[in-house]
Amino acid sequence: MSTLPSDDTDPVEVLSVEECWSLLRGEEFARLAYRLVDEVHLVPLNYVVEGDGLLIRTASGNKLLAAALHSDVALEIDWHDDTSAWSVVARGRLRRLEEHEHHRLDGLPQQPWVPTLKYDVVELVPSVVTGRRFRLERHAGSTA
Amino acid sequence: MSTLPSDDTDPVEVLSVEECWSLLRGEEFARLAYRLVDEVHLVPLNYVVEGDGLLIRTASGNKLLAAALHSDVALEIDWHDDTSAWSVVARGRLRRLEEHEHHRLDGLPQQPWVPTLKYDVVELVPSVVTGRRFRLERHAGSTA
């Protein structure tokens, strides 16, 4: 692929902010890490980019995500094949969208993965977005 | 696939600990979430199961992972297709393996993804392993 690092001596390439957003717009499945007292939690979810935010639809009353509203979170997407990998992390705080803001989901591709009657929508407006691309040196004869 | 939830009314199925370990043994790519002061960090990495631990080879002097040695961490693997998804999270603390323990990697499939001269090996012996499988209700006409 054309996105391999151009410098053969450096296996890690830092992605530009524009590249990170482009990758975020191209995915819908991510993991959200957040802190609850001293514990770190990690949950898979789907999201959609709208404006400068990431919109996440969650089952109403999701206790874990409610807890995430009170601390900094990190949302990560990644991809890999046998020769390269990339990872993008968006950091910031979550806020719950008011009912009158739910129209921001209209026309967007995000649908709930898990069917549930009632949803809340939370938004992550990242304060920092970072990404890296790795050139991989995989083992021959993978046991995967 | 045969692993879809058997109860058609519940879109989320809790996996047994045995299933979680089986899934952990079948993967090699994960994300590690850890806390650094008030910030949550999330990094992709590869690992291998050895005994009751997850061994992770990291570039020597990796500052981020060194920080992770001092707090609880969560390692996550996941998978999805159009009809189902699963996620497994292993929680615990990391410890750095001593040189004389590095033989535990011998014969295991893990090789470094990113070529680097010197490595440290850290082990996560999970105190808790949890997993869930989701029945997905994807949107028709995906824009992916």
CSV table of C-alpha atoms in Angstrom, one decimal:
chain,number,residue,atom,x,y,z
A,1,MET,CA,0.0,0.0,0.0
A,2,SER,CA,1.1,3.5,-0.6
A,3,THR,CA,0.9,4.5,3.0
A,4,LEU,CA,3.9,2.6,4.2
A,5,PRO,CA,6.6,4.8,5.9
A,6,SER,CA,8.8,6.4,3.3
A,7,ASP,CA,11.8,6.3,5.6
A,8,ASP,CA,13.0,2.6,5.5
A,9,THR,CA,15.1,3.1,8.7
A,10,ASP,CA,12.2,4.2,10.9
A,11,PRO,CA,9.5,1.6,11.6
A,12,VAL,CA,7.2,4.1,13.2
A,13,GLU,CA,5.7,7.1,11.4
A,14,VAL,CA,3.7,9.8,13.2
A,15,LEU,CA,0.5,10.6,11.3
A,16,SER,CA,-0.7,14.1,10.7
A,17,VAL,CA,-3.9,15.4,12.4
A,18,GLU,CA,-5.5,15.4,9.0
A,19,GLU,CA,-4.6,11.8,8.4
A,20,CYS,CA,-6.0,10.9,11.8
A,21,TRP,CA,-9.3,12.5,11.1
A,22,SER,CA,-9.5,10.9,7.7
A,23,LEU,CA,-9.0,7.5,9.3
A,24,LEU,CA,-11.6,8.3,12.0
A,25,ARG,CA,-14.1,9.2,9.3
A,26,GLY,CA,-13.4,5.8,7.6
A,27,GLU,CA,-14.1,3.6,10.6
A,28,GLU,CA,-17.1,3.0,12.8
A,29,PHE,CA,-15.8,0.5,15.4
A,30,ALA,CA,-13.6,1.8,18.2
A,31,ARG,CA,-12.7,1.1,21.8
A,32,LEU,CA,-13.2,3.7,24.5
A,33,ALA,CA,-10.9,3.7,27.6
A,34,TYR,CA,-11.9,5.6,30.7
A,35,ARG,CA,-11.1,5.8,34.3
A,36,LEU,CA,-13.4,4.9,37.1
A,37,VAL,CA,-11.7,5.7,40.4
A,38,ASP,CA,-8.4,3.8,40.1
A,39,GLU,CA,-9.6,1.3,37.5
A,40,VAL,CA,-9.2,1.7,33.8
A,41,HIS,CA,-12.1,0.4,31.7
A,42,LEU,CA,-12.1,-0.4,28.0
A,43,VAL,CA,-15.3,-1.0,26.0
A,44,PRO,CA,-15.9,-1.5,22.3
A,45,LEU,CA,-18.4,0.7,20.6
A,46,ASN,CA,-19.4,2.3,17.3
A,47,TYR,CA,-19.3,5.9,16.5
A,48,VAL,CA,-19.7,8.4,13.7
A,49,VAL,CA,-17.8,11.6,13.0
A,50,GLU,CA,-20.1,14.7,12.8
A,51,GLY,CA,-18.4,18.1,12.6
A,52,ASP,CA,-15.5,18.1,14.9
A,53,GLY,CA,-17.0,15.5,17.2
A,54,LEU,CA,-17.4,11.8,17.5
A,55,LEU,CA,-21.0,10.8,18.2
A,56,ILE,CA,-21.7,7.6,20.1
A,57,ARG,CA,-25.1,6.1,20.6
A,58,THR,CA,-25.4,4.1,23.8
A,59,ALA,CA,-28.1,2.2,25.5
A,60,SER,CA,-30.0,4.5,27.8
A,61,GLY,CA,-28.8,4.1,31.4
A,62,ASN,CA,-25.5,2.6,30.4
A,63,LYS,CA,-23.8,2.9,33.8
A,64,LEU,CA,-20.2,2.5,32.6
A,65,LEU,CA,-20.5,5.2,29.9
A,66,ALA,CA,-22.2,7.5,32.4
A,67,ALA,CA,-19.1,7.1,34.6
A,68,ALA,CA,-17.0,8.0,31.6
A,69,LEU,CA,-18.7,11.4,31.5
A,70,HIS,CA,-16.7,12.5,34.5
A,71,SER,CA,-13.1,11.9,33.4
A,72,ASP,CA,-10.8,12.1,30.4
A,73,VAL,CA,-11.3,9.4,27.9
A,74,ALA,CA,-9.4,7.9,25.0
A,75,LEU,CA,-11.0,6.5,21.9
A,76,GLU,CA,-8.9,4.3,19.7
A,77,ILE,CA,-9.2,2.8,16.2
A,78,ASP,CA,-6.6,0.6,14.6
A,79,TRP,CA,-6.0,-1.7,11.7
A,80,HIS,CA,-3.3,-4.1,10.6
A,81,ASP,CA,-2.3,-6.6,8.0
A,82,ASP,CA,0.9,-8.6,7.6
A,83,THR,CA,3.1,-5.7,6.7
A,84,SER,CA,1.8,-2.6,8.4
A,85,ALA,CA,-0.5,-1.3,11.1
A,86,TRP,CA,-1.8,2.0,12.3
A,87,SER,CA,-3.5,3.3,15.4
A,88,VAL,CA,-5.3,6.6,16.0
A,89,VAL,CA,-6.3,7.8,19.5
A,90,ALA,CA,-8.7,10.7,20.2
A,91,ARG,CA,-8.5,12.1,23.7
A,92,GLY,CA,-11.0,14.4,25.4
A,93,ARG,CA,-14.1,14.5,27.5
A,94,LEU,CA,-17.5,13.1,26.8
A,95,ARG,CA,-20.7,15.1,27.0
A,96,ARG,CA,-24.2,13.9,26.7
A,97,LEU,CA,-26.2,15.4,23.9
A,98,GLU,CA,-29.5,17.1,24.8
A,99,GLU,CA,-32.6,15.7,23.1
A,100,HIS,CA,-32.8,18.7,20.8
A,101,GLU,CA,-29.3,17.9,19.5
A,102,HIS,CA,-30.1,14.4,18.5
A,103,HIS,CA,-30.9,15.6,15.0
A,104,ARG,CA,-27.1,15.7,14.5
A,105,LEU,CA,-27.3,11.9,13.9
A,106,ASP,CA,-30.0,12.3,11.2
A,107,GLY,CA,-28.7,11.1,7.9
A,108,LEU,CA,-25.5,9.7,9.3
A,109,PRO,CA,-24.7,6.1,8.8
A,110,GLN,CA,-24.6,5.2,12.5
A,111,GLN,CA,-27.2,2.7,13.6
A,112,PRO,CA,-27.1,0.9,16.9
A,113,TRP,CA,-25.3,-2.4,16.7
A,114,VAL,CA,-27.2,-3.9,19.6
A,115,PRO,CA,-30.9,-3.4,19.3
A,116,THR,CA,-32.3,-1.5,22.3
A,117,LEU,CA,-35.4,0.6,22.7
A,118,LYS,CA,-33.9,3.8,24.1
A,119,TYR,CA,-30.7,5.5,23.4
A,120,ASP,CA,-28.5,8.3,24.7
A,121,VAL,CA,-26.1,10.0,22.5
A,122,VAL,CA,-22.7,11.2,23.8
A,123,GLU,CA,-20.2,13.3,22.0
A,124,LEU,CA,-16.4,13.2,22.2
A,125,VAL,CA,-14.9,16.5,21.0
A,126,PRO,CA,-11.3,15.5,21.0
A,127,SER,CA,-8.8,17.9,22.5
A,128,VAL,CA,-5.9,15.8,21.1
A,129,VAL,CA,-5.8,13.4,18.1
A,130,THR,CA,-2.7,11.4,17.5
A,131,GLY,CA,-1.8,8.5,15.3
A,132,ARG,CA,1.0,6.3,14.3
A,133,ARG,CA,1.7,3.9,11.5
A,134,PHE,CA,4.0,0.9,12.0
A,135,ARG,CA,6.0,-1.1,9.6
A,136,LEU,CA,5.7,-4.6,10.8
A,137,GLU,CA,8.2,-7.4,10.9
A,138,ARG,CA,6.0,-10.4,11.2
A,139,HIS,CA,7.1,-13.9,11.9
A,140,ALA,CA,7.1,-16.4,9.1
A,141,GLY,CA,4.8,-19.3,9.6
A,142,SER,CA,2.2,-17.6,11.7
A,143,THR,CA,0.3,-19.8,14.0
A,144,ALA,CA,-2.8,-17.6,13.9
B,1,MET,CA,-21.8,-18.9,13.0
B,2,SER,CA,-22.5,-21.2,15.9
B,3,THR,CA,-21.5,-18.8,18.5
B,4,LEU,CA,-24.4,-16.5,18.2
B,5,PRO,CA,-26.3,-15.9,21.4
B,6,SER,CA,-28.8,-18.8,22.0
B,7,ASP,CA,-31.4,-16.5,23.6
B,8,ASP,CA,-32.9,-14.5,20.8
B,9,THR,CA,-34.2,-11.9,23.1
B,10,ASP,CA,-30.9,-10.9,24.6
B,11,PRO,CA,-28.4,-9.2,22.3
B,12,VAL,CA,-25.6,-9.4,24.8
B,13,GLU,CA,-24.1,-12.7,26.0
B,14,VAL,CA,-21.6,-12.9,28.8
B,15,LEU,CA,-18.7,-15.2,27.9
B,16,SER,CA,-17.4,-17.8,30.3
B,17,VAL,CA,-13.8,-17.4,31.6
B,18,GLU,CA,-12.8,-20.4,29.6
B,19,GLU,CA,-14.2,-18.9,26.4
B,20,CYS,CA,-12.3,-15.7,27.2
B,21,TRP,CA,-9.0,-17.5,27.6
B,22,SER,CA,-9.7,-19.5,24.4
B,23,LEU,CA,-10.2,-16.2,22.5
B,24,LEU,CA,-7.1,-14.7,24.1
B,25,ARG,CA,-5.0,-17.7,23.0
B,26,GLY,CA,-6.4,-17.3,19.4
B,27,GLU,CA,-5.3,-13.6,19.0
B,28,GLU,CA,-2.1,-11.8,19.1
B,29,PHE,CA,-3.1,-8.2,18.6
B,30,ALA,CA,-4.6,-6.2,21.5
B,31,ARG,CA,-4.9,-2.7,23.0
B,32,LEU,CA,-3.6,-1.9,26.4
B,33,ALA,CA,-5.3,0.9,28.4
B,34,TYR,CA,-3.5,2.3,31.4
B,35,ARG,CA,-3.6,5.4,33.6
B,36,LEU,CA,-0.9,8.0,33.8
B,37,VAL,CA,-1.8,10.5,36.5
B,38,ASP,CA,-5.3,11.6,35.4
B,39,GLU,CA,-4.9,10.6,31.8
B,40,VAL,CA,-6.0,7.3,30.3
B,41,HIS,CA,-3.7,6.0,27.6
B,42,LEU,CA,-4.4,3.4,25.0
B,43,VAL,CA,-1.8,1.6,22.9
B,44,PRO,CA,-1.9,-1.2,20.4
B,45,LEU,CA,0.5,-4.1,21.0
B,46,ASN,CA,0.9,-7.8,20.4
B,47,TYR,CA,1.1,-10.5,23.0
B,48,VAL,CA,1.2,-14.2,23.5
B,49,VAL,CA,-0.5,-16.3,26.2
B,50,GLU,CA,2.0,-18.3,28.3
B,51,GLY,CA,0.7,-20.2,31.3
B,52,ASP,CA,-1.7,-17.9,33.1
B,53,GLY,CA,-0.1,-14.8,31.9
B,54,LEU,CA,0.0,-12.6,28.8
B,55,LEU,CA,3.6,-11.8,27.7
B,56,ILE,CA,4.2,-8.5,25.9
B,57,ARG,CA,7.5,-7.7,24.2
B,58,THR,CA,8.2,-4.0,24.2
B,59,ALA,CA,11.0,-1.8,22.8
B,60,SER,CA,13.5,-1.3,25.6
B,61,GLY,CA,13.0,2.0,27.4
B,62,ASN,CA,9.4,2.4,26.3
B,63,LYS,CA,8.4,5.2,28.6
B,64,LEU,CA,4.7,4.8,28.2
B,65,LEU,CA,4.7,1.1,29.1
B,66,ALA,CA,7.1,1.7,32.0
B,67,ALA,CA,4.5,4.1,33.4
B,68,ALA,CA,1.9,1.3,33.0
B,69,LEU,CA,3.8,-0.8,35.5
B,70,HIS,CA,2.6,1.3,38.3
B,71,SER,CA,-1.2,1.0,37.9
B,72,ASP,CA,-3.9,-1.3,37.0
B,73,VAL,CA,-4.2,-1.9,33.3
B,74,ALA,CA,-6.8,-3.4,30.9
B,75,LEU,CA,-5.9,-5.3,27.8
B,76,GLU,CA,-8.7,-5.8,25.2
B,77,ILE,CA,-9.2,-7.9,22.1
B,78,ASP,CA,-12.2,-7.8,19.9
B,79,TRP,CA,-13.6,-9.0,16.7
B,80,HIS,CA,-16.7,-8.3,14.6
B,81,ASP,CA,-18.4,-9.1,11.4
B,82,ASP,CA,-21.8,-8.0,10.1
B,83,THR,CA,-23.9,-10.1,12.5
B,84,SER,CA,-22.0,-10.5,15.7
B,85,ALA,CA,-19.1,-9.1,17.7
B,86,TRP,CA,-17.2,-10.0,20.8
B,87,SER,CA,-14.8,-8.3,23.2
B,88,VAL,CA,-12.6,-9.7,25.9
B,89,VAL,CA,-10.9,-7.6,28.6
B,90,ALA,CA,-8.1,-8.9,30.9
B,91,ARG,CA,-7.5,-6.7,33.9
B,92,GLY,CA,-4.5,-6.7,36.2
B,93,ARG,CA,-1.1,-5.3,36.8
B,94,LEU,CA,2.0,-5.5,34.6
B,95,ARG,CA,5.4,-6.7,35.9
B,96,ARG,CA,8.6,-6.7,34.0
B,97,LEU,CA,10.2,-10.1,33.4
B,98,GLU,CA,13.7,-10.6,34.7
B,99,GLU,CA,16.3,-11.6,32.1
B,100,HIS,CA,16.4,-15.2,33.4
B,101,GLU,CA,12.6,-15.4,32.7
B,102,HIS,CA,12.9,-14.4,29.0
B,103,HIS,CA,13.1,-18.1,28.1
B,104,ARG,CA,9.4,-18.2,28.6
B,105,LEU,CA,9.1,-16.6,25.2
B,106,ASP,CA,11.2,-19.4,23.6
B,107,GLY,CA,9.2,-21.4,21.1
B,108,LEU,CA,6.2,-19.1,21.3
B,109,PRO,CA,5.0,-17.5,18.1
B,110,GLN,CA,5.4,-13.9,19.4
B,111,GLN,CA,7.9,-11.9,17.4
B,112,PRO,CA,8.3,-8.2,17.6
B,113,TRP,CA,6.1,-6.4,15.0
B,114,VAL,CA,8.3,-3.4,14.9
B,115,PRO,CA,12.0,-4.2,14.5
B,116,THR,CA,14.1,-2.9,17.4
B,117,LEU,CA,17.4,-4.0,18.7
B,118,LYS,CA,16.6,-4.4,22.4
B,119,TYR,CA,13.4,-5.6,24.1
B,120,ASP,CA,11.9,-5.8,27.5
B,121,VAL,CA,9.2,-8.3,28.3
B,122,VAL,CA,6.3,-7.5,30.6
B,123,GLU,CA,3.7,-9.9,31.9
B,124,LEU,CA,0.1,-9.3,32.6
B,125,VAL,CA,-1.3,-11.9,34.9
B,126,PRO,CA,-5.0,-11.0,34.8
B,127,SER,CA,-6.9,-10.8,38.1
B,128,VAL,CA,-10.1,-10.6,36.1
B,129,VAL,CA,-11.0,-11.7,32.6
B,130,THR,CA,-14.4,-10.8,31.2
B,131,GLY,CA,-16.0,-11.1,27.8
B,132,ARG,CA,-19.2,-10.4,26.0
B,133,ARG,CA,-20.6,-11.4,22.7
B,134,PHE,CA,-23.1,-9.1,20.9
B,135,ARG,CA,-25.7,-9.8,18.3
B,136,LEU,CA,-25.5,-6.9,15.9
B,137,GLU,CA,-28.2,-5.1,14.1
B,138,ARG,CA,-26.3,-3.4,11.3
B,139,HIS,CA,-27.6,-0.8,9.0
B,140,ALA,CA,-28.5,-1.9,5.5
B,141,GLY,CA,-26.5,-0.1,2.8
B,142,SER,CA,-23.3,0.5,4.8
B,143,THR,CA,-21.2,3.4,3.7
B,144,ALA,CA,-18.0,1.8,4.9
